[in-house]
mmCIF file of C-alpha atoms and ligand atoms in Angstrom:
data_model
loop_
_atom_site.group_PDB
_atom_site.id
_atom_site.type_symbol
_atom_site.label_atom_id
_atom_site.label_comp_id
_atom_site.label_asym_id
_atom_site.label_seq_id
_atom_site.Cartn_x
_atom_site.Cartn_y
_atom_site.Cartn_z
ATOM 1 C CA MET A 1 -27.585 8.256 -16.804
ATOM 2 C CA SER A 2 -24.174 8.538 -15.247
ATOM 3 C CA VAL A 3 -23.376 6.453 -12.198
ATOM 4 C CA PRO A 4 -22.756 8.711 -9.194
ATOM 5 C CA THR A 5 -19.301 8.275 -7.667
ATOM 6 C CA SER A 6 -18.647 9.020 -4.027
ATOM 7 C CA SER A 7 -16.212 11.772 -3.162
ATOM 8 C CA PRO A 8 -12.568 10.748 -3.220
ATOM 9 C CA VAL A 9 -10.637 10.034 -0.018
ATOM 10 C CA VAL A 10 -7.680 11.868 -1.474
ATOM 11 C CA ALA A 11 -7.349 14.040 -4.553
ATOM 12 C CA LEU A 12 -4.215 15.571 -6.052
ATOM 13 C CA SER A 13 -4.623 18.494 -8.400
ATOM 14 C CA ASN A 14 -1.647 19.532 -10.565
ATOM 15 C CA VAL A 15 0.748 18.546 -7.809
ATOM 16 C CA SER A 16 4.472 19.178 -8.220
ATOM 17 C CA LYS A 17 7.142 18.666 -5.611
ATOM 18 C CA SER A 18 10.692 19.944 -5.693
ATOM 19 C CA PHE A 19 13.250 19.545 -2.946
ATOM 20 C CA ALA A 20 15.626 22.155 -1.534
ATOM 21 C CA ASN A 21 18.507 20.763 -3.633
ATOM 22 C CA GLY A 22 16.525 21.572 -6.796
ATOM 23 C CA THR A 23 15.373 18.018 -7.603
ATOM 24 C CA LEU A 24 11.946 18.061 -9.211
ATOM 25 C CA ALA A 25 10.657 14.739 -7.856
ATOM 26 C CA VAL A 26 7.047 14.930 -9.057
ATOM 27 C CA ARG A 27 5.547 17.041 -11.827
ATOM 28 C CA ASP A 28 1.939 17.987 -12.427
ATOM 29 C CA VAL A 29 0.151 14.951 -11.025
ATOM 30 C CA THR A 30 -3.642 14.959 -10.938
ATOM 31 C CA LEU A 31 -5.526 11.970 -9.560
ATOM 32 C CA ALA A 32 -8.371 11.006 -7.245
ATOM 33 C CA LEU A 33 -8.812 7.834 -5.211
ATOM 34 C CA GLN A 34 -12.269 6.443 -4.476
ATOM 35 C CA PRO A 35 -13.171 5.019 -1.058
ATOM 36 C CA GLY A 36 -12.504 1.311 -0.751
ATOM 37 C CA SER A 37 -10.428 1.122 -3.933
ATOM 38 C CA PHE A 38 -7.090 -0.680 -4.329
ATOM 39 C CA THR A 39 -4.566 1.272 -6.392
ATOM 40 C CA SER A 40 -0.921 0.476 -7.102
ATOM 41 C CA LEU A 41 1.763 3.017 -7.919
ATOM 42 C CA LEU A 42 4.180 1.323 -10.306
ATOM 43 C CA GLY A 43 7.420 2.746 -11.633
ATOM 44 C CA PRO A 44 11.210 2.547 -11.698
ATOM 45 C CA SER A 45 13.413 3.490 -8.772
ATOM 46 C CA GLY A 46 13.561 7.231 -8.223
ATOM 47 C CA CYS A 47 10.366 8.065 -10.153
ATOM 48 C CA GLY A 48 8.730 9.663 -7.115
ATOM 49 C CA LYS A 49 6.549 6.863 -5.713
ATOM 50 C CA SER A 50 7.519 7.454 -2.064
ATOM 51 C CA THR A 51 7.291 11.212 -2.572
ATOM 52 C CA LEU A 52 3.741 10.832 -3.912
ATOM 53 C CA LEU A 53 2.778 8.567 -1.034
ATOM 54 C CA ARG A 54 4.054 11.090 1.519
ATOM 55 C CA LEU A 55 2.109 13.853 -0.241
ATOM 56 C CA MET A 56 -1.065 11.743 -0.124
ATOM 57 C CA ALA A 57 -0.540 11.037 3.583
ATOM 58 C CA GLY A 58 -0.060 14.721 4.338
ATOM 59 C CA LEU A 59 3.493 14.021 5.579
ATOM 60 C CA SER A 60 4.831 16.456 2.997
ATOM 61 C CA GLU A 61 3.441 19.565 1.308
ATOM 62 C CA PRO A 62 3.318 20.053 -2.469
ATOM 63 C CA THR A 63 5.449 22.849 -3.944
ATOM 64 C CA THR A 64 2.622 23.744 -6.320
ATOM 65 C CA GLY A 65 -0.879 22.335 -6.766
ATOM 66 C CA SER A 66 -3.092 20.980 -4.033
ATOM 67 C CA VAL A 67 -3.797 17.811 -2.067
ATOM 68 C CA THR A 68 -7.342 17.468 -0.767
ATOM 69 C CA ARG A 69 -8.295 15.037 1.963
ATOM 70 C CA PRO A 70 -11.881 15.553 3.161
ATOM 71 C CA GLN A 71 -12.445 16.022 6.892
ATOM 72 C CA THR A 72 -14.881 13.121 6.820
ATOM 73 C CA VAL A 73 -12.092 10.677 5.970
ATOM 74 C CA GLY A 74 -11.014 8.687 9.023
ATOM 75 C CA THR A 75 -7.513 7.701 10.043
ATOM 76 C CA THR A 76 -4.714 7.265 7.534
ATOM 77 C CA SER A 77 -2.065 4.622 8.256
ATOM 78 C CA PHE A 78 1.327 4.090 6.648
ATOM 79 C CA VAL A 79 3.277 0.866 6.196
ATOM 80 C CA PHE A 80 6.949 1.489 5.465
ATOM 81 C CA GLN A 81 9.251 -0.688 3.402
ATOM 82 C CA GLU A 82 11.096 -1.716 6.568
ATOM 83 C CA PRO A 83 8.852 -3.024 9.362
ATOM 84 C CA THR A 84 10.249 -0.300 11.728
ATOM 85 C CA LEU A 85 9.281 -2.124 14.936
ATOM 86 C CA MET A 86 10.478 -1.115 18.401
ATOM 87 C CA PRO A 87 13.130 -3.752 19.206
ATOM 88 C CA TRP A 88 12.585 -3.593 22.964
ATOM 89 C CA ALA A 89 8.832 -4.188 22.792
ATOM 90 C CA SER A 90 6.842 -7.395 22.206
ATOM 91 C CA ALA A 91 4.823 -7.957 19.029
ATOM 92 C CA LEU A 92 1.669 -7.085 20.968
ATOM 93 C CA ASP A 93 3.124 -3.853 22.371
ATOM 94 C CA ASN A 94 4.303 -2.869 18.902
ATOM 95 C CA VAL A 95 0.800 -3.375 17.491
ATOM 96 C CA THR A 96 -0.964 -1.484 20.279
ATOM 97 C CA LEU A 97 1.430 1.496 20.109
ATOM 98 C CA PRO A 98 -0.941 3.751 18.056
ATOM 99 C CA LEU A 99 -3.780 3.028 20.525
ATOM 100 C CA ASP A 100 -1.521 3.582 23.564
ATOM 101 C CA LEU A 101 -0.392 6.920 22.108
ATOM 102 C CA ALA A 102 -4.031 7.887 21.611
ATOM 103 C CA GLY A 103 -4.696 7.118 25.294
ATOM 104 C CA ALA A 104 -6.945 4.089 24.753
ATOM 105 C CA PRO A 105 -7.597 1.937 27.861
ATOM 106 C CA LYS A 106 -4.844 -0.709 28.186
ATOM 107 C CA ALA A 107 -7.151 -3.761 28.235
ATOM 108 C CA GLU A 108 -9.109 -2.560 25.229
ATOM 109 C CA ALA A 109 -5.908 -1.900 23.252
ATOM 110 C CA ALA A 110 -4.497 -5.319 24.162
ATOM 111 C CA ALA A 111 -7.688 -7.096 23.083
ATOM 112 C CA LYS A 112 -7.691 -5.276 19.768
ATOM 113 C CA GLY A 113 -3.964 -5.978 19.288
ATOM 114 C CA ARG A 114 -4.419 -9.701 19.977
ATOM 115 C CA GLU A 115 -7.303 -9.866 17.533
ATOM 116 C CA LEU A 116 -5.232 -8.237 14.781
ATOM 117 C CA LEU A 117 -2.165 -10.390 15.413
ATOM 118 C CA ALA A 118 -4.413 -13.437 15.042
ATOM 119 C CA ARG A 119 -5.869 -11.936 11.870
ATOM 120 C CA VAL A 120 -2.398 -11.651 10.276
ATOM 121 C CA GLY A 121 -1.514 -15.232 11.275
ATOM 122 C CA LEU A 122 0.549 -14.482 14.396
ATOM 123 C CA LYS A 123 -1.564 -16.023 17.140
ATOM 124 C CA GLY A 124 0.843 -17.315 19.785
ATOM 125 C CA PHE A 125 3.539 -14.747 18.959
ATOM 126 C CA GLU A 126 2.079 -11.875 21.028
ATOM 127 C CA GLY A 127 4.984 -11.993 23.499
ATOM 128 C CA SER A 128 7.758 -12.444 20.905
ATOM 129 C CA TYR A 129 10.281 -9.684 20.329
ATOM 130 C CA PRO A 130 11.135 -8.478 16.809
ATOM 131 C CA ARG A 131 14.561 -10.222 16.961
ATOM 132 C CA GLU A 132 12.716 -13.521 17.412
ATOM 133 C CA LEU A 133 10.576 -13.042 14.291
ATOM 134 C CA SER A 134 11.363 -13.640 10.592
ATOM 135 C CA GLY A 135 11.205 -10.821 8.028
ATOM 136 C CA GLY A 136 7.735 -11.909 6.889
ATOM 137 C CA MET A 137 6.485 -12.093 10.480
ATOM 138 C CA LYS A 138 7.832 -8.622 11.251
ATOM 139 C CA MET A 139 6.020 -7.276 8.191
ATOM 140 C CA ARG A 140 2.824 -8.931 9.460
ATOM 141 C CA VAL A 141 3.273 -7.150 12.807
ATOM 142 C CA SER A 142 3.766 -3.893 10.946
ATOM 143 C CA ILE A 143 0.551 -4.430 8.945
ATOM 144 C CA ALA A 144 -1.342 -5.323 12.139
ATOM 145 C CA ARG A 145 -0.056 -2.099 13.740
ATOM 146 C CA ALA A 146 -1.237 -0.084 10.723
ATOM 147 C CA LEU A 147 -4.696 -1.667 10.899
ATOM 148 C CA VAL A 148 -5.199 -1.373 14.663
ATOM 149 C CA THR A 149 -6.681 2.112 14.334
ATOM 150 C CA GLN A 150 -9.160 0.868 11.693
ATOM 151 C CA PRO A 151 -7.847 3.276 9.075
ATOM 152 C CA GLN A 152 -9.957 4.345 6.165
ATOM 153 C CA VAL A 153 -6.843 4.908 4.083
ATOM 154 C CA LEU A 154 -3.799 2.638 4.126
ATOM 155 C CA LEU A 155 -0.645 3.673 2.271
ATOM 156 C CA LEU A 156 1.999 0.989 1.767
ATOM 157 C CA ASP A 157 5.508 1.693 0.472
ATOM 158 C CA GLU A 158 6.860 -1.500 -1.122
ATOM 159 C CA PRO A 159 5.905 -3.513 1.960
ATOM 160 C CA PHE A 160 6.884 -6.915 0.567
ATOM 161 C CA ALA A 161 9.955 -5.964 -1.491
ATOM 162 C CA ALA A 162 12.492 -7.525 0.882
ATOM 163 C CA LEU A 163 10.709 -10.890 1.172
ATOM 164 C CA ASP A 164 11.307 -14.133 -0.701
ATOM 165 C CA GLU A 165 8.770 -14.955 -3.394
ATOM 166 C CA ILE A 166 6.839 -17.635 -1.508
ATOM 167 C CA THR A 167 6.419 -15.432 1.578
ATOM 168 C CA ARG A 168 5.515 -12.531 -0.658
ATOM 169 C CA PHE A 169 2.760 -14.511 -2.440
ATOM 170 C CA LYS A 170 1.382 -15.628 0.923
ATOM 171 C CA LEU A 171 1.362 -12.077 2.280
ATOM 172 C CA ASN A 172 -0.203 -10.814 -0.962
ATOM 173 C CA ASN A 173 -3.102 -13.236 -0.440
ATOM 174 C CA ASP A 174 -3.490 -12.546 3.271
ATOM 175 C CA PHE A 175 -3.414 -8.809 2.660
ATOM 176 C CA LEU A 176 -6.060 -9.110 -0.085
ATOM 177 C CA GLU A 177 -8.305 -11.018 2.330
ATOM 178 C CA LEU A 178 -7.949 -8.208 4.888
ATOM 179 C CA TRP A 179 -8.787 -5.635 2.235
ATOM 180 C CA LYS A 180 -11.875 -7.554 1.089
ATOM 181 C CA GLU A 181 -13.039 -7.751 4.704
ATOM 182 C CA GLN A 182 -12.313 -4.200 5.823
ATOM 183 C CA ARG A 183 -12.428 -2.276 2.537
ATOM 184 C CA PHE A 184 -9.984 0.427 3.493
ATOM 185 C CA THR A 185 -8.660 2.464 0.579
ATOM 186 C CA ALA A 186 -5.317 0.874 -0.301
ATOM 187 C CA ILE A 187 -2.486 2.692 -2.075
ATOM 188 C CA PHE A 188 0.275 0.234 -2.715
ATOM 189 C CA VAL A 189 3.726 1.124 -4.040
ATOM 190 C CA THR A 190 5.583 -1.574 -5.934
ATOM 191 C CA HIS A 191 8.325 -2.101 -8.526
ATOM 192 C CA SER A 192 6.685 -5.299 -9.661
ATOM 193 C CA VAL A 193 4.308 -5.448 -12.628
ATOM 194 C CA PHE A 194 3.140 -8.905 -11.477
ATOM 195 C CA GLU A 195 2.413 -7.751 -7.948
ATOM 196 C CA SER A 196 0.615 -4.591 -9.066
ATOM 197 C CA VAL A 197 -1.708 -6.519 -11.386
ATOM 198 C CA TYR A 198 -2.316 -9.282 -8.841
ATOM 199 C CA MET A 199 -3.229 -6.911 -6.040
ATOM 200 C CA SER A 200 -5.003 -3.925 -7.500
ATOM 201 C CA GLU A 201 -8.042 -2.710 -9.360
ATOM 202 C CA ARG A 202 -6.100 0.182 -10.813
ATOM 203 C CA VAL A 203 -2.421 0.674 -11.649
ATOM 204 C CA LEU A 204 -0.932 4.130 -11.970
ATOM 205 C CA VAL A 205 2.257 3.873 -14.027
ATOM 206 C CA LEU A 206 4.849 6.564 -13.335
ATOM 207 C CA ALA A 207 7.605 7.867 -15.582
ATOM 208 C CA ALA A 208 10.834 9.161 -14.037
ATOM 209 C CA CYS A 209 12.894 12.366 -14.040
ATOM 210 C CA PRO A 210 10.675 14.085 -13.142
ATOM 211 C CA GLY A 211 8.035 11.722 -11.767
ATOM 212 C CA ARG A 212 4.871 11.941 -13.852
ATOM 213 C CA LEU A 213 1.728 9.903 -14.401
ATOM 214 C CA ALA A 214 2.282 7.965 -17.608
ATOM 215 C CA ALA A 215 -0.712 5.603 -17.613
ATOM 216 C CA ASP A 216 -3.825 4.914 -15.588
ATOM 217 C CA LEU A 217 -4.816 1.273 -16.102
ATOM 218 C CA ALA A 218 -8.001 -0.429 -14.936
ATOM 219 C CA ILE A 219 -7.263 -4.039 -13.953
ATOM 220 C CA GLN A 220 -10.564 -5.616 -14.885
ATOM 221 C CA THR A 221 -11.140 -9.324 -14.559
ATOM 222 C CA GLU A 222 -14.036 -11.608 -13.768
ATOM 223 C CA HIS A 223 -11.791 -13.666 -11.513
ATOM 224 C CA GLU A 224 -11.963 -13.197 -7.793
ATOM 225 C CA ARG A 225 -8.551 -11.974 -6.564
ATOM 226 C CA GLY A 226 -6.550 -14.936 -5.330
ATOM 227 C CA GLU A 227 -4.527 -17.880 -6.612
ATOM 228 C CA GLN A 228 -7.009 -18.756 -9.381
ATOM 229 C CA PHE A 229 -6.405 -15.291 -10.851
ATOM 230 C CA ARG A 230 -2.606 -15.751 -10.788
ATOM 231 C CA THR A 231 -2.799 -18.689 -13.193
ATOM 232 C CA SER A 232 -5.517 -17.262 -15.478
ATOM 233 C CA ALA A 233 -5.197 -16.062 -19.072
ATOM 234 C CA ASP A 234 -6.598 -12.719 -17.877
ATOM 235 C CA TYR A 235 -3.692 -12.283 -15.482
ATOM 236 C CA ALA A 236 -1.130 -12.995 -18.212
ATOM 237 C CA ARG A 237 -2.856 -10.545 -20.557
ATOM 238 C CA LEU A 238 -3.108 -7.785 -17.940
ATOM 239 C CA CYS A 239 0.543 -8.258 -16.924
ATOM 240 C CA ARG A 240 1.618 -7.949 -20.565
ATOM 241 C CA GLN A 241 -0.458 -4.798 -21.004
ATOM 242 C CA THR A 242 0.937 -3.260 -17.804
ATOM 243 C CA SER A 243 4.472 -4.239 -18.714
ATOM 244 C CA GLU A 244 4.095 -2.523 -22.100
ATOM 245 C CA ALA A 245 2.788 0.638 -20.422
ATOM 246 C CA LEU A 246 5.775 0.609 -18.051
ATOM 247 C CA GLU A 247 8.257 0.104 -20.892
ATOM 248 C CA LYS A 248 6.669 2.984 -22.772
ATOM 249 C CA ALA A 249 6.812 5.171 -19.647
ATOM 250 C CA MET A 250 10.498 4.401 -19.201
ATOM 251 C CA LYS A 251 11.239 5.672 -22.709
ATOM 252 C CA THR A 252 9.572 9.057 -22.155
HETATM 253 N N1 LIG B 1 14.332 14.677 0.798
HETATM 254 C C1 LIG B 1 14.800 14.693 -0.439
HETATM 255 N N2 LIG B 1 15.680 15.657 -0.845
HETATM 256 C C2 LIG B 1 16.128 15.696 -2.109
HETATM 257 N N3 LIG B 1 15.769 14.841 -3.081
HETATM 258 C C3 LIG B 1 14.909 13.876 -2.751
HETATM 259 C C4 LIG B 1 14.380 13.740 -1.422
HETATM 260 N N4 LIG B 1 13.532 12.679 -1.403
HETATM 261 C C5 LIG B 1 13.540 12.177 -2.643
HETATM 262 N N5 LIG B 1 14.349 12.880 -3.461
HETATM 263 C C6 LIG B 1 14.579 12.670 -4.894
HETATM 264 O O1 LIG B 1 13.304 12.651 -5.529
HETATM 265 C C7 LIG B 1 13.241 11.639 -6.521
HETATM 266 C C8 LIG B 1 12.108 10.700 -6.189
HETATM 267 O O2 LIG B 1 12.406 10.002 -4.984
HETATM 268 P P1 LIG B 1 11.438 8.913 -4.348
HETATM 269 O O3 LIG B 1 12.059 8.449 -3.089
HETATM 270 O O4 LIG B 1 10.074 9.459 -4.291
HETATM 271 O O5 LIG B 1 11.502 7.762 -5.460
HETATM 272 P P2 LIG B 1 10.888 6.282 -5.472
HETATM 273 O O6 LIG B 1 10.098 6.140 -6.735
HETATM 274 O O7 LIG B 1 10.182 6.036 -4.196
HETATM 275 O O8 LIG B 1 12.205 5.380 -5.567
HETATM 276 P P3 LIG B 1 12.473 3.909 -4.978
HETATM 277 O O9 LIG B 1 11.689 2.960 -5.854
HETATM 278 O O10 LIG B 1 13.943 3.711 -5.159
HETATM 279 O O11 LIG B 1 12.038 3.866 -3.548
HETATM 280 C C9 LIG B 1 14.630 11.000 -6.562
HETATM 281 O O12 LIG B 1 15.354 11.617 -7.576
HETATM 282 C C10 LIG B 1 15.213 11.320 -5.204
HETATM 283 O O13 LIG B 1 16.617 11.429 -5.277
HETATM 284 MG MG1 LIG B 2 10.542 4.730 -2.600
#
């Protein structure tokens, strides 16, 4: 008997995207993402990762093929590579922005914003301005802002790429904890084999020029995601396997 799967939160069917200047950024991509899953998009610079993410978010239309996002799917949030905070507003006001724009009562929005800032480790920094925060702290504010609407789908475009390794590892762990708690569907763009394997249940490897799906890898391990996984034999094996798939993709 086959195990029933729930309907995907986003499905791409034979999607291609070309730009006005003639660049074919993405060619014939078909994929479906299950609710609550954690998927990484891994590939070299220019292979169409950001283009695919924008297509999934509905920020851009495919040239051919179709993108389906069921009506029943709740909010979609986007975390950009740069934290893109409003410099003149406090951390709290930055986080509550999506709620303020939606017309939520001020007190309710502030309470929710405070709760999320605490959740990302920024209790006590509610009144700080972006210029007073480190790069890692700004990224935490940006993640809190993305989560304030309780999205069902969260798309992240290389969110930790600009951070030092120690901060990145810490944010990887904190973000995984949030995902385990809230079980939003995460789509995570990264250049890093190690990060993709550490974070996700599934890695989609992309080949470049034009961007295509080269491999669809299940990251299966008995380890709970976290530091004990990072030092396991499973992690080393899965990184090697993913690295080989990426190398192969880069030759095609
Ligand atoms: N608006 C645009 N107009 C024309 N070409 C574009 C546009 N956006 C992206 N491209 C081209 O499409 C291809 C894919 O770009 P995309 O930004 O999706 O790559 P990426 O995988 O996200 O790269 P990176 O890892 O450097 O962020 C590139 O060749 C890029 O030059
Ligand atoms: Mg990009």
